[in-house]
Amino acid sequence: MKIIKSATLQTIQTKSVDVEATFTNGLPSFTIVGLASNIIQESRDRVKSALLTNDFKFPAKKITINLSPSEIQKSGTHFDLAIALIIALYESKVNFEDFYVFGELSLDGKIKDCSSIFPLVLSLAKQNLLKNVIVCSNSAKKLSKIPNINIYSVDTLSQAIDFFKFDSKEKYLYQNESFDYESIKIHDNTYYYINKYEVDFAEVKGQDYAINAALIAAAGNHNILFEGSAGCGKSMISKRLRYILPPMSLEEILEKAKLQAIDYKDIDFSPLRVFRNPHHSSTKSSLFGGGSGNSARIGEVALSNAGVLFFDEFPHFSKSSLEALREPLEDYKVLISRVNSKVLYDTKFLFVAAMNPCPCGNLLSKVKECRCSDVEIQRYKNRLSEPLLDRIDLYVTMQEPSISDKTKYSSKQLHQKVIDAFILQKRRKQNNLNGKLSDKQINQFCKLDSESEIVLQKAISNFNLSFRSINKVLKVARTIADLNANENITKQDLMQSLSYRKR
């Protein structure tokens, strides 16, 4: 019995699958077993047509294809090529060992790419299960960014058959591609970034205080909330944040591409972090993931990992969605539990929120009159609970800009400051940016001088800060110190950090 290696995707987790075949006496038939989905069952017709087009004659035997292990559900058109090969080469003495095979077949035997191949191969490579993979050239181009694997490119079923029949395999080897972007190297690790800014902070007039807060948020990956009247620039600043975020490692770029493939989007290997902006009417399932069993879909919260998650009109999101946001903001993970499956997603995103000060939006306006009653304003603000607001690192109240306000910062200038602060953090051998430090790492990296210690103790007493708030203050102060190139947190760094806490 011959075995070809393939795999199946369970939400974002990959399971290795053995494609097995037997040819026994009996009425001629072709069956696929092993909890194969309807998509895989349909592959029988594609495989038959592709083999017959390539002059293969089906033996007068009972052909049984088994996808092992049989207890897990399998889906995907990428099993076509493995099934076709194991049938076409059932009498040949070939060695399928050490090769994973992926590809969808057209009726004439051409091999096609499909969206699941990239996340499958990336996950297998991370688990050190895969060394050699056979795919079509379109798939190979995407996979060529993954290091330490051998990619063999075949475009037709006949080429795939020849690949295994003959010893000369080097001509099918696809060359791995490197990243042609600006990069910096720190402790043998390379980080990539781009200097293109589709929208620029130079277009924001005034708002120096808010822009400085956005700089701190970007440099340390801190959650930030903008509050201000309609039209003061909350969304403008939020949408420009992604272009000044820190450089990305190769692992982060590949993980971003994996999530794009799972979300059925075009894969983008640029070191530009994702920006997810769900509407406030979005359901809880669309935000956090939903569905049943293995069909559970990934949500916006997980898709924004290592990027930006922007909630505009923050209080207008449903109460249940807002409260469910507390866990991913605190633990940087979200667990979606169903009867037949449990999926854990990473959620180390930069959370950005924008809100009006009242339902009509004019409470902080200097020229417009607020039409809301005290009860309406209180009800509006009560939609955001204190535990949720306590997870916000930076709270910014924005005033309306005036005609005389000028541009002070460009995205290029801000981005360079972020990169300089990023280098300092990585040179301290931090695995995470300041905003995502653990309690143990806070004690290690957020060191205060004696003067700052006195200021912090007074702030704890005067503002009744919780332990979480104290940690937030220290982490923001650490980022401000990095932006000011201070080795330890100074009194000025700490005072500035305290100024961004919600009163």
Coordinates of C-alpha atoms in Angstrom, one line a residue:
M1 CA 0.0 0.0 0.0
K2 CA 1.3 3.4 -1.0
I3 CA 1.0 6.6 1.1
I4 CA 1.2 10.2 0.0
K5 CA 1.4 13.0 2.6
S6 CA -1.0 15.9 2.5
A7 CA -2.8 18.0 5.1
T8 CA -6.1 19.6 6.1
L9 CA -6.9 22.9 7.7
Q10 CA -9.0 23.1 10.8
T11 CA -9.8 26.9 11.1
I12 CA -6.1 27.9 11.6
Q13 CA -4.6 24.7 12.8
T14 CA -3.1 22.2 10.4
K15 CA -3.3 18.4 10.6
S16 CA -1.1 16.1 8.6
V17 CA -3.1 13.6 6.5
D18 CA -1.9 10.3 4.9
V19 CA -3.6 9.6 1.5
E20 CA -3.7 5.8 1.2
A21 CA -5.0 3.6 -1.7
T22 CA -5.9 0.0 -2.2
F23 CA -6.8 -1.8 -5.4
T24 CA -8.8 -5.0 -4.7
N25 CA -10.8 -7.5 -6.8
G26 CA -14.5 -6.8 -7.1
L27 CA -16.8 -4.6 -9.1
P28 CA -14.9 -1.6 -10.5
S29 CA -15.5 1.4 -8.3
F30 CA -13.8 4.5 -7.0
T31 CA -14.6 5.6 -3.4
I32 CA -13.0 8.1 -0.9
V33 CA -13.4 7.4 2.8
G34 CA -12.0 9.0 6.0
L35 CA -14.5 11.8 6.8
A36 CA -14.0 13.5 3.5
S37 CA -16.2 16.5 2.9
N38 CA -18.4 16.9 -0.2
I39 CA -15.7 19.1 -1.8
I40 CA -13.3 16.1 -1.6
Q41 CA -16.0 13.6 -2.8
E42 CA -16.4 15.8 -5.9
S43 CA -12.7 15.4 -6.6
R44 CA -13.4 11.9 -7.9
D45 CA -14.8 13.3 -11.2
R46 CA -11.9 15.8 -11.5
V47 CA -9.3 13.1 -10.9
K48 CA -11.0 10.7 -13.4
S49 CA -11.1 13.3 -16.1
A50 CA -7.5 14.4 -15.5
L51 CA -6.2 10.9 -15.6
L52 CA -8.2 9.8 -18.7
T53 CA -7.0 13.0 -20.5
N54 CA -3.5 11.9 -19.8
D55 CA -4.0 8.5 -21.3
F56 CA -4.3 6.6 -18.0
K57 CA -6.5 3.6 -18.1
F58 CA -8.4 2.8 -14.9
P59 CA -7.8 -0.8 -13.7
A60 CA -10.9 -3.0 -13.5
K61 CA -10.6 -3.0 -9.7
K62 CA -12.2 -1.6 -6.6
I63 CA -10.2 1.5 -5.8
T64 CA -10.5 2.8 -2.2
I65 CA -8.8 6.0 -1.1
N66 CA -8.5 6.5 2.6
L67 CA -7.6 9.9 4.3
S68 CA -6.0 9.0 7.6
P69 CA -6.5 9.7 10.5
S70 CA -10.2 9.0 9.8
E71 CA -11.6 10.6 12.9
I72 CA -11.0 14.2 11.8
Q73 CA -13.1 16.0 9.2
K74 CA -11.2 16.9 6.1
S75 CA -11.9 19.5 3.4
G76 CA -10.3 21.2 0.4
T77 CA -9.7 20.8 -3.3
H78 CA -5.9 20.5 -2.7
F79 CA -6.2 16.7 -2.2
D80 CA -6.9 16.3 -5.9
L81 CA -3.2 15.9 -6.9
A82 CA -2.3 13.5 -4.2
I83 CA -5.3 11.2 -5.0
A84 CA -4.5 11.3 -8.7
L85 CA -0.8 10.5 -8.2
I86 CA -1.5 7.6 -5.9
I87 CA -3.8 6.1 -8.5
A88 CA -1.6 6.8 -11.5
L89 CA 1.5 5.3 -9.9
Y90 CA -0.1 2.4 -8.1
E91 CA 1.9 -0.2 -10.1
S92 CA 5.2 1.9 -10.3
K93 CA 8.0 1.5 -7.8
V94 CA 8.2 5.1 -6.6
N95 CA 9.0 6.6 -3.2
F96 CA 6.6 9.2 -1.9
E97 CA 8.4 9.5 1.4
D98 CA 9.4 13.0 2.6
F99 CA 7.1 14.7 0.1
Y100 CA 3.9 16.6 0.8
V101 CA 1.6 17.1 -2.2
F102 CA -1.0 19.9 -2.7
G103 CA -2.9 21.0 -5.8
E104 CA -6.3 21.2 -7.4
L105 CA -6.8 19.5 -10.8
S106 CA -8.6 20.9 -13.8
L107 CA -10.4 18.5 -16.1
D108 CA -7.5 18.5 -18.6
G109 CA -4.9 17.7 -15.9
K110 CA -3.5 21.2 -15.2
I111 CA -2.7 21.9 -11.6
K112 CA -4.2 25.0 -9.9
D113 CA -3.5 27.0 -6.8
C114 CA -6.1 27.2 -4.0
S115 CA -6.4 29.5 -0.9
S116 CA -5.7 26.8 1.7
I117 CA -2.2 25.8 0.4
F118 CA -0.2 28.6 1.9
P119 CA -1.6 28.4 5.4
L120 CA -1.2 24.6 5.3
V121 CA 2.4 24.6 4.2
L122 CA 3.3 27.5 6.6
S123 CA 1.8 25.7 9.6
L124 CA 3.5 22.4 8.6
A125 CA 6.9 24.2 8.2
K126 CA 6.5 25.8 11.7
Q127 CA 5.8 22.4 13.2
N128 CA 9.0 21.0 11.4
L129 CA 6.8 18.4 9.7
L130 CA 7.5 19.5 6.2
K131 CA 10.8 19.7 4.3
N132 CA 9.8 19.0 0.6
V133 CA 6.5 20.1 -1.0
I134 CA 5.1 19.7 -4.5
V135 CA 2.8 22.4 -5.8
C136 CA 2.0 24.3 -9.0
S137 CA 4.0 27.3 -10.0
N138 CA 1.3 29.8 -8.8
S139 CA 1.4 28.2 -5.3
A140 CA 5.3 28.0 -5.4
K141 CA 5.5 31.7 -5.9
K142 CA 3.7 32.3 -2.6
L143 CA 5.5 29.6 -0.8
S144 CA 8.9 30.8 -1.9
K145 CA 8.9 33.3 1.0
I146 CA 8.8 30.5 3.6
P147 CA 12.4 29.7 4.7
N148 CA 14.0 26.3 5.1
I149 CA 11.8 24.2 2.8
N150 CA 12.3 22.8 -0.7
I151 CA 9.6 23.7 -3.2
Y152 CA 9.1 21.7 -6.3
S153 CA 6.9 23.2 -9.0
V154 CA 4.9 21.1 -11.5
D155 CA 2.1 22.6 -13.6
T156 CA 0.4 19.4 -15.0
L157 CA -0.4 16.0 -13.8
S158 CA 1.9 14.4 -16.4
Q159 CA 4.8 16.5 -15.0
A160 CA 3.9 15.4 -11.5
I161 CA 4.0 11.7 -12.6
D162 CA 7.4 12.2 -14.3
F163 CA 8.7 13.9 -11.1
F164 CA 8.2 10.7 -9.1
K165 CA 9.1 8.3 -12.0
F166 CA 12.5 9.7 -12.7
D167 CA 15.4 10.6 -10.5
S168 CA 16.2 14.0 -11.9
K169 CA 14.3 16.3 -9.6
E170 CA 16.5 19.4 -9.5
K171 CA 14.9 20.9 -12.6
Y172 CA 11.6 21.2 -10.8
L173 CA 13.1 23.0 -7.8
Y174 CA 11.7 26.5 -7.2
Q175 CA 14.1 29.1 -5.9
N176 CA 13.2 30.8 -2.6
E177 CA 12.7 34.5 -2.9
S178 CA 14.0 37.1 -0.5
F179 CA 12.2 40.3 0.8
D180 CA 13.1 43.4 -1.2
Y181 CA 12.3 45.9 1.5
E182 CA 14.1 48.3 3.9
S183 CA 15.4 46.3 6.8
I184 CA 17.3 46.5 10.0
K185 CA 19.2 43.7 11.8
I186 CA 19.2 43.3 15.6
H187 CA 20.8 40.4 17.4
D188 CA 20.8 38.2 14.2
N189 CA 17.1 38.9 13.6
T190 CA 16.0 40.9 10.5
Y191 CA 13.0 43.3 10.6
Y192 CA 11.4 44.8 7.5
Y193 CA 9.6 48.1 6.9
I194 CA 8.5 50.4 4.0
N195 CA 8.8 54.1 3.6
K196 CA 5.6 54.7 1.6
Y197 CA 2.7 56.5 3.2
E198 CA -0.6 56.4 1.3
V199 CA -2.1 58.8 3.9
D200 CA 0.2 61.2 5.8
F201 CA 0.1 62.8 9.2
A202 CA 1.2 66.0 7.3
E203 CA -2.5 66.2 6.3
V204 CA -3.6 66.6 9.9
K205 CA -3.8 70.2 11.0
G206 CA -3.0 70.9 14.6
Q207 CA -3.8 68.2 17.2
D208 CA -0.2 68.0 18.4
Y209 CA -1.3 66.4 21.7
A210 CA -3.2 63.7 19.9
I211 CA -0.5 63.0 17.3
N212 CA 2.1 62.7 20.1
A213 CA -0.2 60.1 21.8
A214 CA -0.5 58.3 18.5
L215 CA 3.3 58.2 18.2
I216 CA 3.5 56.7 21.7
A217 CA 0.8 54.1 20.8
A218 CA 2.6 53.1 17.6
A219 CA 6.1 52.9 19.2
G220 CA 5.0 50.7 22.1
N221 CA 1.8 49.0 20.7
H222 CA -0.4 50.7 23.3
N223 CA -4.2 50.7 23.2
I224 CA -5.5 54.2 22.6
L225 CA -8.9 56.0 22.8
F226 CA -9.7 59.3 21.1
E227 CA -12.6 61.3 22.3
G228 CA -13.7 64.5 20.6
S229 CA -16.3 66.3 18.6
A230 CA -17.3 65.2 15.1
G231 CA -14.7 66.3 12.5
C232 CA -11.8 67.0 14.9
G233 CA -9.6 64.4 13.3
K234 CA -10.1 61.2 15.4
S235 CA -10.5 58.9 12.4
M236 CA -7.8 60.8 10.3
I237 CA -5.2 60.1 13.0
S238 CA -6.4 56.5 13.5
K239 CA -6.2 55.6 9.8
R240 CA -2.6 56.9 9.6
L241 CA -1.3 54.9 12.5
R242 CA -0.7 51.7 10.5
Y243 CA 1.9 53.5 8.3
I244 CA 4.1 54.4 11.2
L245 CA 4.0 51.1 13.1
P246 CA 7.2 49.2 14.0
P247 CA 9.1 47.0 11.5
M248 CA 7.9 43.4 11.1
S249 CA 9.8 40.2 11.4
L250 CA 9.7 37.5 8.8
E251 CA 7.5 35.4 11.1
E252 CA 5.0 38.3 11.4
I253 CA 4.9 38.9 7.7
L254 CA 4.2 35.2 7.0
E255 CA 1.6 35.0 9.7
K256 CA -0.2 38.0 8.2
A257 CA -0.2 36.3 4.8
K258 CA -1.6 33.1 6.4
L259 CA -4.5 35.0 8.0
Q260 CA -5.2 36.7 4.6
A261 CA -5.4 33.4 2.9
I262 CA -7.7 32.0 5.6
D263 CA -9.9 35.1 5.1
Y264 CA -9.9 34.5 1.3
K265 CA -8.0 37.7 0.6
D266 CA -5.1 38.2 -1.8
I267 CA -1.8 37.4 0.0
D268 CA 0.4 40.4 0.6
F269 CA 4.0 40.0 1.7
S270 CA 4.7 43.6 2.3
P271 CA 5.8 44.6 5.8
L272 CA 2.7 46.8 6.2
R273 CA 0.6 45.8 9.2
V274 CA -3.1 45.0 8.7
F275 CA -5.8 47.5 9.6
R276 CA -9.2 46.1 10.4
N277 CA -12.1 48.5 10.8
P278 CA -15.4 46.7 11.5
H279 CA -18.6 48.7 11.5
H280 CA -20.3 49.2 14.9
S281 CA -23.3 47.2 13.7
S282 CA -21.1 44.0 13.3
T283 CA -22.3 41.0 15.2
K284 CA -20.4 39.4 18.0
S285 CA -19.7 36.3 15.9
S286 CA -18.1 38.4 13.1
L287 CA -15.9 40.2 15.6
F288 CA -14.7 37.2 17.6
G289 CA -15.3 34.2 15.3
G290 CA -18.4 32.0 15.0
G291 CA -20.0 29.0 13.4
S292 CA -20.1 25.5 14.6
G293 CA -17.7 22.6 14.6
N294 CA -14.9 22.8 12.1
S295 CA -16.7 25.4 10.1
A296 CA -16.1 28.1 12.7
R297 CA -14.9 31.2 10.9
I298 CA -12.1 33.5 12.2
G299 CA -13.3 36.9 13.4
E300 CA -12.0 40.5 13.1
V301 CA -10.2 40.4 16.5
A302 CA -8.0 37.5 15.4
L303 CA -7.5 38.8 11.8
S304 CA -6.0 42.0 13.2
N305 CA -3.3 40.1 15.1
A306 CA 0.1 42.1 14.9
G307 CA -1.8 44.9 13.2
V308 CA -4.5 47.5 14.1
L309 CA -8.1 46.9 15.2
F310 CA -10.0 50.2 14.9
F311 CA -13.4 50.7 16.5
D312 CA -15.0 53.9 15.3
E313 CA -18.1 55.1 17.2
F314 CA -16.9 53.0 20.1
P315 CA -20.0 53.2 22.4
H316 CA -22.3 52.2 19.6
F317 CA -21.0 48.6 19.4
S318 CA -23.2 46.1 21.2
K319 CA -22.7 45.8 25.0
S320 CA -21.9 42.1 24.7
S321 CA -19.3 42.8 22.0
L322 CA -17.6 45.5 24.1
E323 CA -17.5 43.3 27.2
A324 CA -16.2 40.3 25.2
L325 CA -13.3 42.6 24.1
R326 CA -11.9 42.6 27.6
E327 CA -10.2 39.2 27.4
P328 CA -8.3 39.7 24.1
L329 CA -7.1 43.1 25.3
E330 CA -5.8 41.6 28.6
D331 CA -4.6 38.1 27.7
Y332 CA -3.8 38.7 24.0
K333 CA -5.7 35.5 23.1
V334 CA -9.3 34.6 22.4
L335 CA -10.6 31.0 22.7
I336 CA -13.6 30.1 20.6
S337 CA -15.2 27.0 22.1
R338 CA -17.7 24.7 20.3
V339 CA -18.9 21.3 21.1
N340 CA -16.6 19.6 18.5
S341 CA -13.7 22.0 18.5
K342 CA -11.8 24.6 20.4
V343 CA -9.6 27.2 18.6
L344 CA -7.2 29.6 20.3
Y345 CA -6.3 32.8 18.4
D346 CA -3.5 35.3 19.1
T347 CA -4.7 38.9 19.5
K348 CA -1.6 41.0 20.0
F349 CA -3.1 43.9 18.1
L350 CA -2.9 47.7 18.6
F351 CA -6.5 48.6 19.6
V352 CA -7.7 52.1 18.5
A353 CA -11.1 53.5 19.4
A354 CA -12.8 56.8 18.6
M355 CA -15.9 58.2 20.2
N356 CA -17.9 61.4 20.5
P357 CA -18.2 63.0 24.0
C358 CA -22.0 62.8 23.9
P359 CA -24.8 61.4 21.6
C360 CA -25.0 64.6 19.5
G361 CA -21.2 65.0 19.5
N362 CA -21.1 68.7 20.4
L363 CA -20.3 68.5 24.2
L364 CA -16.7 69.6 23.7
S365 CA -17.4 72.0 20.8
K366 CA -16.5 75.7 21.1
V367 CA -19.0 76.8 18.5
K368 CA -21.8 74.3 18.5
E369 CA -24.3 73.8 21.3
C370 CA -24.8 70.4 22.9
R371 CA -28.4 69.2 22.6
C372 CA -28.1 66.2 25.0
S373 CA -29.5 66.1 28.6
D374 CA -27.3 65.0 31.5
V375 CA -29.2 61.7 31.6
E376 CA -28.5 61.0 27.9
I377 CA -24.8 61.8 28.3
Q378 CA -24.5 59.6 31.3
R379 CA -26.3 56.7 29.6
Y380 CA -24.1 57.1 26.5
K381 CA -20.9 57.0 28.6
N382 CA -22.2 54.1 30.7
R383 CA -22.0 51.9 27.7
L384 CA -18.3 51.7 28.3
S385 CA -17.6 49.8 31.6
E386 CA -14.7 50.7 33.9
P387 CA -13.0 47.3 33.4
L388 CA -13.0 47.9 29.7
L389 CA -11.7 51.5 29.9
D390 CA -9.0 50.3 32.4
R391 CA -7.5 48.2 29.5
I392 CA -6.9 51.4 27.5
D393 CA -3.4 52.7 27.8
L394 CA -3.8 56.2 26.4
Y395 CA -6.9 58.3 26.7
V396 CA -6.9 61.4 24.5
T397 CA -9.4 64.3 24.6
M398 CA -9.3 66.2 21.3
Q399 CA -10.3 69.8 20.8
E400 CA -11.6 71.3 17.6
P401 CA -8.8 72.5 15.3
S402 CA -8.8 76.1 14.1
I403 CA -8.2 77.6 10.7
S404 CA -4.8 78.9 11.8
D405 CA -3.5 75.5 12.8
K406 CA -0.4 74.2 10.9
T407 CA 1.1 70.9 10.1
K408 CA 3.9 70.0 12.5
Y409 CA 4.7 66.3 11.8
S410 CA 5.0 64.1 8.7
S411 CA 4.5 60.3 8.8
K412 CA 8.1 59.9 7.7
Q413 CA 9.4 61.8 10.7
L414 CA 7.1 60.0 13.1
H415 CA 8.0 56.6 11.6
Q416 CA 11.7 57.2 12.1
K417 CA 11.1 58.0 15.8
V418 CA 9.1 54.7 16.1
I419 CA 11.9 52.7 14.4
D420 CA 14.5 54.3 16.8
A421 CA 12.3 53.3 19.8
F422 CA 11.8 49.8 18.3
I423 CA 15.5 49.3 18.1
L424 CA 16.0 50.2 21.7
Q425 CA 13.3 47.8 22.8
K426 CA 14.8 44.9 20.8
R427 CA 18.3 45.6 22.0
R428 CA 17.0 45.1 25.5
K429 CA 16.1 41.6 24.2
Q430 CA 12.3 42.2 24.6
N431 CA 10.2 39.6 22.9
N432 CA 7.2 41.9 23.0
L433 CA 6.9 45.7 22.5
N434 CA 6.4 47.7 25.7
G435 CA 2.6 47.7 25.5
K436 CA 2.4 43.9 25.6
L437 CA 5.0 43.2 28.4
S438 CA 4.1 40.7 31.1
D439 CA 4.1 41.6 34.8
K440 CA 7.5 39.9 35.2
Q441 CA 8.9 41.8 32.2
I442 CA 7.6 45.1 33.6
N443 CA 9.8 44.6 36.7
Q444 CA 12.7 43.8 34.4
F445 CA 12.5 46.6 31.8
C446 CA 10.4 49.4 33.4
K447 CA 12.9 50.7 36.0
L448 CA 12.3 54.0 37.8
D449 CA 14.7 56.3 39.4
S450 CA 14.2 57.5 43.0
E451 CA 12.4 60.7 42.0
S452 CA 10.0 58.8 39.7
E453 CA 9.2 56.3 42.5
I454 CA 8.0 59.2 44.7
V455 CA 5.8 60.6 41.8
L456 CA 4.3 57.2 41.2
Q457 CA 3.4 56.6 44.8
K458 CA 1.6 60.0 45.0
A459 CA -0.3 59.2 41.7
I460 CA -1.4 55.9 43.1
S461 CA -2.8 57.6 46.2
N462 CA -4.3 60.6 44.5
F463 CA -5.9 58.9 41.5
N464 CA -6.7 55.5 43.2
L465 CA -5.0 53.6 40.5
S466 CA -5.6 49.8 40.2
F467 CA -2.7 47.4 39.7
R468 CA -3.6 47.1 36.1
S469 CA -3.6 50.9 35.7
I470 CA -0.2 51.1 37.5
N471 CA 1.2 48.6 34.9
K472 CA -0.3 50.6 32.1
V473 CA 1.3 53.8 33.4
L474 CA 4.7 52.1 33.6
K475 CA 4.5 50.6 30.2
V476 CA 3.6 53.9 28.6
A477 CA 6.3 55.7 30.5
R478 CA 8.8 53.1 29.2
T479 CA 7.8 53.9 25.6
I480 CA 8.1 57.6 26.3
A481 CA 11.5 57.1 27.7
D482 CA 12.5 55.1 24.6
L483 CA 11.3 57.9 22.4
N484 CA 13.4 60.3 24.5
A485 CA 16.3 57.9 24.4
N486 CA 16.4 57.6 28.2
E487 CA 17.9 54.4 29.7
N488 CA 15.5 54.5 32.7
I489 CA 12.1 56.1 33.2
T490 CA 12.6 59.7 34.4
K491 CA 10.2 61.9 36.3
Q492 CA 9.2 63.7 33.1
D493 CA 8.5 60.4 31.3
L494 CA 6.2 59.3 34.1
M495 CA 4.4 62.6 34.4
Q496 CA 3.6 62.5 30.7
S497 CA 2.4 58.9 31.0
L498 CA 0.1 59.9 33.9
S499 CA -1.4 62.7 31.8
Y500 CA -2.8 60.1 29.4
R501 CA -4.8 58.3 32.0
K502 CA -8.6 58.7 32.1
R503 CA -9.7 60.8 35.1

